[in-house]
Amino acid sequence: MKIPFNRPGLHGRELEYIQDAIKRGKLAGDGHYTSLSNALIVDYTGAQSALLTHSATAALEMAAILLDLGPEDEVIMPSYTFVSTANAVVLRGATPVFVDIRRDTLNIDPEKIEAAVTSKTKAIFVVHYAGVICDMKAIQAIADRHDLIVVEDAAQALLSEQDGKKAGSFGAMAAFSFHETKNIISGEGGALSISDPRFIERAEIIREKGTNRKQFFRGAVDKYTWVDLGSSYLPSELTASFLFAQLEIAKDLTKNRLAAWDRYHTILATYEADGVIERPTVLPQGQTHNAHMYQILLSTPELRENFIAGMKAQGVITPFHYVPLHSAPAGKRFGRSEGDMSVTDDISARLVRLPMFAGVDAEQDEIIEITCSVLDTL
Ligand SMILES: *Cc1c(COP(=O)(O)O)cnc(C)c1O
């Protein structure tokens, strides 16, 4: 393997901050670097509050607890997403209801949401695929009509914007991921950002094993005790110090990715013109993405297989995703789908991702040369 699909690495002061965290003599969660990271995430999302977690999965689980989801409840979400969006709901005994995506953004199709609303629907979990923000005006209007809460699975969307608002500031709360495959990383890592102040205090309790430990340290209560449901959702200071080093240069790392994204996009234009591939949709004025992913669509599933094999033969790894949740064994067992899923089924069979990571520009000439040579043979 010459070029992996992702190359997680050091880009700033990660090692210096880890050493400093150790020197500070506190390695558990909620120390110096967690506070610094929380503050930057508030800044980058426009949310009221942010809490580091050990993953976006954990943040989604916290959201499901905060919404008091239970066996009588349904949550509408796209089928074309990572399993954590649905697992968080299923862990509370609630039912994920899958709807189809739009062909242009690959995000949940607002026109399909309303048909999925029942008297049991409690929330809509939107997913900003590839860092492209969903059509939030339309989705919030539906949520308002039916008194539903919107949660953003913004795992891929840190620093994306729509109409001057940042990812993480649209829903009541949002989950972000700092997994090594995301734009800003700490190996494993995540955050829950909260925009609806009603949820802030309880989120702190849920994250701290259901105790009011945080209020105790603020001096708000004179002893701390078990007060609610909870688990251990906070990362250690070792993780937070690595993360903060990346967060403080997040805008530069995003710029680097965007330049690589634009380069892929320009060079692959002729292949789209010739009908060999489809490129990602360019966003309208007022919307930005964060170059989380550069994905292309081959014309048929067979051609995708040939493309991936051709790339691999020349040492470049190009994965695809997702197995649509409505057709996955656990999705069928725990969820249900509403309406036709033809776009999800079609896209998931033809999509493939080109290598994309901070610093990919150093290897991009080679990737592009190999990509073009493989596309020429299809
Ligand atoms: C990566 C991802 C997750 C899970 O993130 P973790 O931090 O690995 O738990 C959830 N949802 C989406 C859409 C993702 O891309």
Short mmCIF file of C-alpha atoms and ligand atoms in Angstrom, two decimals:
data_model
loop_
_atom_site.label_atom_id
_atom_site.label_comp_id
_atom_site.label_asym_id
_atom_site.label_seq_id
_atom_site.Cartn_x
_atom_site.Cartn_y
_atom_site.Cartn_z
CA MET A 1 0.00 0.00 0.00
CA LYS A 2 1.46 3.33 -1.08
CA ILE A 3 -1.30 5.73 -0.23
CA PRO A 4 -3.90 4.98 2.42
CA PHE A 5 -7.32 6.55 2.36
CA ASN A 6 -6.49 8.44 5.57
CA ARG A 7 -3.17 9.37 7.18
CA PRO A 8 -3.79 10.61 10.72
CA GLY A 9 -0.89 12.66 11.98
CA LEU A 10 0.60 15.52 13.94
CA HIS A 11 0.06 19.01 12.55
CA GLY A 12 0.63 21.36 15.47
CA ARG A 13 1.69 21.34 19.10
CA GLU A 14 0.13 17.94 19.99
CA LEU A 15 3.22 16.44 21.69
CA GLU A 16 4.03 19.64 23.56
CA TYR A 17 0.50 19.85 24.96
CA ILE A 18 0.44 16.16 25.96
CA GLN A 19 3.66 16.70 27.90
CA ASP A 20 2.20 19.78 29.50
CA ALA A 21 -0.96 17.90 30.47
CA ILE A 22 1.19 15.28 32.20
CA LYS A 23 3.16 18.01 33.99
CA ARG A 24 -0.06 19.52 35.26
CA GLY A 25 -0.63 16.36 37.25
CA LYS A 26 -4.24 15.73 36.24
CA LEU A 27 -4.93 13.15 33.56
CA ALA A 28 -8.62 12.36 34.09
CA GLY A 29 -11.27 14.40 32.30
CA ASP A 30 -12.40 18.02 32.60
CA GLY A 31 -8.99 19.58 33.20
CA HIS A 32 -7.16 22.46 31.52
CA TYR A 33 -7.21 21.15 27.93
CA THR A 34 -10.81 20.00 28.10
CA SER A 35 -11.87 23.53 29.09
CA LEU A 36 -9.80 25.07 26.31
CA SER A 37 -11.26 22.62 23.78
CA ASN A 38 -14.84 23.15 24.96
CA ALA A 39 -14.40 26.92 24.55
CA LEU A 40 -13.06 26.58 20.99
CA ILE A 41 -15.89 24.25 20.03
CA VAL A 42 -18.40 26.82 21.31
CA ASP A 43 -16.62 29.36 19.13
CA TYR A 44 -16.60 27.08 16.04
CA THR A 45 -20.24 26.03 16.37
CA GLY A 46 -22.02 29.08 17.74
CA ALA A 47 -23.65 26.78 20.30
CA GLN A 48 -24.30 27.86 23.90
CA SER A 49 -22.18 25.13 25.42
CA ALA A 50 -19.92 22.27 24.38
CA LEU A 51 -18.73 19.20 26.24
CA LEU A 52 -15.94 16.94 25.05
CA THR A 53 -16.89 13.27 24.87
CA HIS A 54 -14.90 10.21 23.92
CA SER A 55 -16.69 9.95 20.56
CA ALA A 56 -19.58 11.27 18.47
CA THR A 57 -21.24 7.97 19.32
CA ALA A 58 -21.14 8.97 23.00
CA ALA A 59 -22.47 12.44 22.19
CA LEU A 60 -25.39 10.91 20.28
CA GLU A 61 -26.10 8.58 23.20
CA MET A 62 -26.14 11.59 25.52
CA ALA A 63 -28.57 13.35 23.15
CA ALA A 64 -30.89 10.32 23.24
CA ILE A 65 -30.84 10.33 27.06
CA LEU A 66 -31.42 14.11 27.16
CA LEU A 67 -34.51 13.70 24.95
CA ASP A 68 -35.83 11.02 27.34
CA LEU A 69 -36.29 8.64 24.41
CA GLY A 70 -38.06 5.42 25.32
CA PRO A 71 -39.85 2.42 23.80
CA GLU A 72 -42.86 4.51 22.75
CA ASP A 73 -40.80 6.95 20.70
CA GLU A 74 -39.70 7.19 17.09
CA VAL A 75 -36.84 9.23 15.64
CA ILE A 76 -36.66 10.12 11.95
CA MET A 77 -33.21 9.91 10.32
CA PRO A 78 -31.58 9.08 6.99
CA SER A 79 -30.77 5.45 6.22
CA TYR A 80 -27.59 6.59 4.52
CA THR A 81 -25.49 7.22 7.64
CA PHE A 82 -23.09 5.61 10.08
CA VAL A 83 -24.60 3.14 12.55
CA SER A 84 -24.11 5.41 15.59
CA THR A 85 -26.93 7.74 14.53
CA ALA A 86 -29.38 4.86 14.89
CA ASN A 87 -27.71 2.92 17.73
CA ALA A 88 -28.08 5.88 20.10
CA VAL A 89 -31.84 5.74 19.61
CA VAL A 90 -32.09 1.94 19.76
CA LEU A 91 -30.12 1.83 23.03
CA ARG A 92 -32.99 3.78 24.65
CA GLY A 93 -35.50 1.30 23.27
CA ALA A 94 -36.83 3.79 20.71
CA THR A 95 -37.32 3.13 16.99
CA PRO A 96 -35.30 4.74 14.21
CA VAL A 97 -37.46 5.53 11.19
CA PHE A 98 -35.39 5.71 8.03
CA VAL A 99 -36.16 7.99 5.10
CA ASP A 100 -34.46 8.52 1.77
CA ILE A 101 -31.82 11.12 0.85
CA ARG A 102 -31.60 13.81 -1.80
CA ARG A 103 -29.62 13.01 -4.91
CA ASP A 104 -27.70 16.31 -4.91
CA THR A 105 -26.46 16.65 -1.30
CA LEU A 106 -26.88 13.00 -0.19
CA ASN A 107 -28.59 14.46 2.90
CA ILE A 108 -32.00 13.53 4.29
CA ASP A 109 -34.76 14.63 1.90
CA PRO A 110 -37.03 17.12 3.72
CA GLU A 111 -39.86 16.27 1.33
CA LYS A 112 -39.82 12.68 2.61
CA ILE A 113 -39.77 13.57 6.31
CA GLU A 114 -43.36 14.61 6.83
CA ALA A 115 -44.77 11.29 5.59
CA ALA A 116 -42.73 9.56 8.31
CA VAL A 117 -44.14 11.63 11.17
CA THR A 118 -46.54 9.75 13.47
CA SER A 119 -47.98 10.49 16.92
CA LYS A 120 -44.89 8.71 18.31
CA THR A 121 -42.29 10.84 16.56
CA LYS A 122 -40.18 12.78 19.03
CA ALA A 123 -37.17 14.00 17.09
CA ILE A 124 -35.38 14.28 13.77
CA PHE A 125 -31.70 13.30 13.74
CA VAL A 126 -30.20 14.98 10.69
CA VAL A 127 -26.77 14.00 9.33
CA HIS A 128 -24.62 16.59 7.54
CA TYR A 129 -23.05 14.16 5.07
CA ALA A 130 -19.52 15.02 3.91
CA GLY A 131 -19.74 18.24 5.91
CA VAL A 132 -22.60 19.56 3.75
CA ILE A 133 -25.30 20.99 5.99
CA CYS A 134 -28.84 19.65 5.47
CA ASP A 135 -31.65 21.90 4.26
CA MET A 136 -32.18 23.20 7.78
CA LYS A 137 -34.85 25.81 6.99
CA ALA A 138 -37.18 23.18 5.58
CA ILE A 139 -36.36 20.66 8.32
CA GLN A 140 -36.86 23.15 11.18
CA ALA A 141 -40.21 24.18 9.67
CA ILE A 142 -41.36 20.53 9.74
CA ALA A 143 -40.05 20.13 13.30
CA ASP A 144 -41.92 23.25 14.40
CA ARG A 145 -45.18 22.09 12.78
CA HIS A 146 -45.05 18.76 14.63
CA ASP A 147 -43.32 19.87 17.83
CA LEU A 148 -40.20 17.74 17.21
CA ILE A 149 -36.67 18.30 18.45
CA VAL A 150 -33.86 18.46 15.91
CA VAL A 151 -30.50 16.88 16.73
CA GLU A 152 -27.57 17.32 14.34
CA ASP A 153 -25.25 14.41 13.71
CA ALA A 154 -22.51 16.86 12.77
CA ALA A 155 -19.76 14.24 13.14
CA GLN A 156 -18.40 15.25 9.72
CA ALA A 157 -19.35 18.92 9.72
CA LEU A 158 -17.12 20.98 12.03
CA LEU A 159 -16.76 24.52 10.57
CA SER A 160 -19.33 24.14 7.79
CA GLU A 161 -21.84 26.98 7.42
CA GLN A 162 -25.24 27.74 5.94
CA ASP A 163 -26.70 31.26 5.65
CA GLY A 164 -24.19 32.59 8.18
CA LYS A 165 -24.96 29.89 10.76
CA LYS A 166 -22.47 27.23 11.75
CA ALA A 167 -22.95 23.46 11.93
CA GLY A 168 -23.93 22.73 15.51
CA SER A 169 -26.11 25.82 15.94
CA PHE A 170 -29.20 24.60 14.05
CA GLY A 171 -30.58 21.85 16.26
CA ALA A 172 -31.18 21.72 20.01
CA MET A 173 -27.85 19.90 20.16
CA ALA A 174 -25.19 18.44 17.87
CA ALA A 175 -22.67 15.61 17.94
CA PHE A 176 -19.14 16.10 16.56
CA SER A 177 -16.46 13.46 16.00
CA PHE A 178 -12.68 13.68 16.38
CA HIS A 179 -12.11 10.09 15.27
CA GLU A 180 -8.89 9.71 13.30
CA THR A 181 -10.83 9.72 10.01
CA LYS A 182 -12.42 13.13 10.62
CA ASN A 183 -11.04 16.62 9.87
CA ILE A 184 -9.83 17.40 13.39
CA ILE A 185 -8.70 14.38 15.35
CA SER A 186 -7.62 12.92 18.67
CA GLY A 187 -7.66 9.24 17.73
CA GLU A 188 -11.04 8.70 19.28
CA GLY A 189 -12.93 11.76 20.44
CA GLY A 190 -16.06 13.80 20.13
CA ALA A 191 -18.19 16.56 21.54
CA LEU A 192 -21.80 17.39 22.27
CA SER A 193 -22.64 21.01 21.55
CA ILE A 194 -25.86 22.37 22.99
CA SER A 195 -27.85 25.29 21.60
CA ASP A 196 -31.02 24.87 23.66
CA PRO A 197 -30.09 26.02 27.19
CA ARG A 198 -32.73 23.73 28.75
CA PHE A 199 -30.40 20.78 28.16
CA ILE A 200 -27.08 22.18 29.44
CA GLU A 201 -27.18 21.33 33.13
CA ARG A 202 -28.55 17.83 32.65
CA ALA A 203 -25.96 17.12 29.93
CA GLU A 204 -23.20 17.80 32.46
CA ILE A 205 -24.79 15.33 34.87
CA ILE A 206 -25.33 12.58 32.29
CA ARG A 207 -21.71 12.89 31.14
CA GLU A 208 -20.43 12.54 34.73
CA LYS A 209 -22.03 9.13 35.53
CA GLY A 210 -25.32 10.73 36.55
CA THR A 211 -23.72 12.75 39.34
CA ASN A 212 -23.80 16.48 40.03
CA ARG A 213 -20.02 16.51 40.29
CA LYS A 214 -19.67 19.53 38.05
CA GLN A 215 -22.05 21.61 40.17
CA PHE A 216 -20.06 20.50 43.23
CA PHE A 217 -16.80 21.79 41.76
CA ARG A 218 -18.51 25.06 40.85
CA GLY A 219 -19.58 25.37 44.49
CA ALA A 220 -23.27 25.17 43.57
CA VAL A 221 -23.94 22.16 45.86
CA ASP A 222 -22.05 21.12 49.02
CA LYS A 223 -21.70 17.42 48.22
CA TYR A 224 -21.99 15.43 45.07
CA THR A 225 -24.21 12.45 44.59
CA TRP A 226 -26.09 10.29 42.10
CA VAL A 227 -28.97 12.38 40.73
CA ASP A 228 -29.87 11.04 37.26
CA LEU A 229 -29.11 8.50 34.53
CA GLY A 230 -25.61 8.74 33.23
CA SER A 231 -22.42 7.10 32.10
CA SER A 232 -18.77 8.00 31.69
CA TYR A 233 -18.66 10.08 28.54
CA LEU A 234 -15.63 12.30 29.18
CA PRO A 235 -12.22 11.83 27.58
CA SER A 236 -8.96 12.07 29.50
CA GLU A 237 -6.71 15.12 29.42
CA LEU A 238 -4.26 13.13 27.25
CA THR A 239 -6.89 13.03 24.54
CA ALA A 240 -8.01 16.61 25.15
CA SER A 241 -4.46 17.99 24.93
CA PHE A 242 -3.85 16.28 21.57
CA LEU A 243 -7.23 17.51 20.38
CA PHE A 244 -6.70 21.11 21.46
CA ALA A 245 -3.49 21.29 19.42
CA GLN A 246 -5.55 20.40 16.33
CA LEU A 247 -8.55 22.54 17.24
CA GLU A 248 -6.43 25.67 17.53
CA ILE A 249 -5.32 25.24 13.89
CA ALA A 250 -8.66 23.85 12.68
CA LYS A 251 -9.25 26.65 10.20
CA ASP A 252 -5.85 26.13 8.55
CA LEU A 253 -6.34 22.37 8.41
CA THR A 254 -9.73 22.94 6.78
CA LYS A 255 -8.21 25.34 4.23
CA ASN A 256 -5.64 22.70 3.34
CA ARG A 257 -8.39 20.13 2.77
CA LEU A 258 -10.50 22.57 0.76
CA ALA A 259 -7.59 23.22 -1.60
CA ALA A 260 -7.19 19.47 -2.13
CA TRP A 261 -10.96 19.09 -2.62
CA ASP A 262 -10.95 21.84 -5.28
CA ARG A 263 -8.05 20.19 -7.04
CA TYR A 264 -9.81 16.84 -7.27
CA HIS A 265 -12.90 18.64 -8.45
CA THR A 266 -11.17 20.59 -11.22
CA ILE A 267 -9.19 17.67 -12.58
CA LEU A 268 -12.11 15.25 -12.57
CA ALA A 269 -14.42 17.66 -14.47
CA THR A 270 -13.61 16.08 -17.84
CA TYR A 271 -14.57 12.62 -16.57
CA GLU A 272 -17.91 13.97 -15.48
CA ALA A 273 -18.38 15.68 -18.85
CA ASP A 274 -17.65 12.32 -20.53
CA GLY A 275 -20.22 10.55 -18.33
CA VAL A 276 -17.65 8.32 -16.58
CA ILE A 277 -18.31 9.66 -13.07
CA GLU A 278 -20.43 12.16 -11.19
CA ARG A 279 -18.67 14.62 -8.88
CA PRO A 280 -20.09 16.04 -5.61
CA THR A 281 -22.58 18.87 -6.08
CA VAL A 282 -21.12 22.34 -5.77
CA LEU A 283 -22.99 24.22 -3.05
CA PRO A 284 -25.05 27.34 -3.67
CA GLN A 285 -24.07 30.81 -2.45
CA GLY A 286 -24.24 31.12 1.33
CA GLN A 287 -23.26 27.52 2.00
CA THR A 288 -19.80 26.23 2.77
CA HIS A 289 -18.49 22.74 3.43
CA ASN A 290 -15.32 21.64 5.19
CA ALA A 291 -13.91 19.24 2.58
CA HIS A 292 -14.44 16.33 4.90
CA MET A 293 -14.71 13.98 1.95
CA TYR A 294 -14.17 13.84 -1.80
CA GLN A 295 -16.54 11.22 -3.11
CA ILE A 296 -17.37 10.25 -6.69
CA LEU A 297 -20.13 8.12 -8.19
CA LEU A 298 -19.30 5.52 -10.82
CA SER A 299 -22.05 4.69 -13.34
CA THR A 300 -22.68 1.14 -12.09
CA PRO A 301 -21.79 -0.99 -9.05
CA GLU A 302 -19.59 -3.17 -11.32
CA LEU A 303 -17.61 -0.15 -12.48
CA ARG A 304 -17.13 0.87 -8.85
CA GLU A 305 -15.69 -2.54 -8.11
CA ASN A 306 -13.35 -2.23 -11.09
CA PHE A 307 -12.31 1.26 -10.01
CA ILE A 308 -11.51 0.18 -6.43
CA ALA A 309 -9.56 -2.86 -7.67
CA GLY A 310 -7.66 -0.75 -10.21
CA MET A 311 -6.72 1.81 -7.56
CA LYS A 312 -5.67 -0.91 -5.13
CA ALA A 313 -3.49 -2.55 -7.77
CA GLN A 314 -1.58 0.74 -7.93
CA GLY A 315 -1.40 1.10 -4.16
CA VAL A 316 -4.22 3.56 -3.44
CA ILE A 317 -7.00 2.65 -1.04
CA THR A 318 -10.45 4.02 -1.93
CA PRO A 319 -13.22 2.79 0.37
CA PHE A 320 -16.97 3.05 -0.04
CA HIS A 321 -19.79 3.32 2.49
CA TYR A 322 -22.49 2.90 3.91
CA VAL A 323 -24.50 -0.28 3.87
CA PRO A 324 -27.88 1.51 4.12
CA LEU A 325 -29.20 1.07 7.65
CA HIS A 326 -32.67 0.06 6.42
CA SER A 327 -31.14 -2.97 4.73
CA ALA A 328 -28.65 -3.89 7.49
CA PRO A 329 -29.60 -6.81 9.76
CA ALA A 330 -29.86 -4.63 12.89
CA GLY A 331 -31.63 -1.86 10.97
CA LYS A 332 -34.35 -4.32 9.93
CA ARG A 333 -34.61 -5.67 13.46
CA PHE A 334 -34.70 -2.37 15.36
CA GLY A 335 -35.96 0.18 12.84
CA ARG A 336 -38.38 0.66 10.02
CA SER A 337 -38.25 2.62 6.81
CA GLU A 338 -40.81 5.01 5.47
CA GLY A 339 -41.32 5.27 1.74
CA ASP A 340 -39.14 4.51 -1.17
CA MET A 341 -35.36 4.19 -0.53
CA SER A 342 -34.27 4.19 -4.15
CA VAL A 343 -31.79 7.07 -3.93
CA THR A 344 -30.09 5.58 -0.85
CA ASP A 345 -29.87 2.14 -2.48
CA ASP A 346 -28.56 3.57 -5.74
CA ILE A 347 -25.96 5.93 -4.20
CA SER A 348 -24.61 3.42 -1.69
CA ALA A 349 -23.88 0.98 -4.53
CA ARG A 350 -21.94 3.47 -6.69
CA LEU A 351 -20.13 5.85 -4.32
CA VAL A 352 -16.40 5.72 -3.62
CA ARG A 353 -14.13 8.01 -1.59
CA LEU A 354 -10.75 9.32 -2.71
CA PRO A 355 -7.94 9.75 -0.14
CA MET A 356 -8.55 12.89 1.91
CA PHE A 357 -6.64 13.99 4.98
CA ALA A 358 -4.76 17.03 6.27
CA GLY A 359 -1.56 17.09 4.24
CA VAL A 360 -2.89 15.00 1.33
CA ASP A 361 -1.61 17.73 -1.02
CA ALA A 362 1.91 16.29 -0.69
CA GLU A 363 0.72 13.05 -2.33
CA GLN A 364 -2.09 14.37 -4.47
CA ASP A 365 -0.17 14.51 -7.77
CA GLU A 366 0.39 10.79 -7.51
CA ILE A 367 -3.18 10.04 -6.42
CA ILE A 368 -4.58 12.07 -9.28
CA GLU A 369 -2.30 10.44 -11.85
CA ILE A 370 -3.36 6.98 -10.68
CA THR A 371 -7.04 7.96 -10.47
CA CYS A 372 -7.03 9.28 -14.04
CA SER A 373 -5.19 6.21 -15.34
CA VAL A 374 -7.76 3.91 -13.75
CA LEU A 375 -10.74 5.99 -14.95
CA ASP A 376 -9.27 5.90 -18.48
CA THR A 377 -9.47 2.10 -18.49
CA LEU A 378 -13.11 1.84 -17.32
C1 LIG B 1 -17.83 9.22 12.26
C2 LIG B 1 -19.28 9.33 12.43
C3 LIG B 1 -19.93 8.99 13.61
C4 LIG B 1 -19.23 8.33 14.77
O1 LIG B 1 -18.18 9.07 15.26
P1 LIG B 1 -17.27 8.45 16.45
O2 LIG B 1 -16.56 9.63 16.99
O3 LIG B 1 -16.36 7.45 15.79
O4 LIG B 1 -18.19 7.82 17.42
C5 LIG B 1 -21.29 9.19 13.72
N1 LIG B 1 -21.99 9.70 12.69
C6 LIG B 1 -21.42 10.03 11.53
C7 LIG B 1 -22.25 10.61 10.44
C8 LIG B 1 -20.05 9.85 11.35
O5 LIG B 1 -19.47 10.16 10.19
#
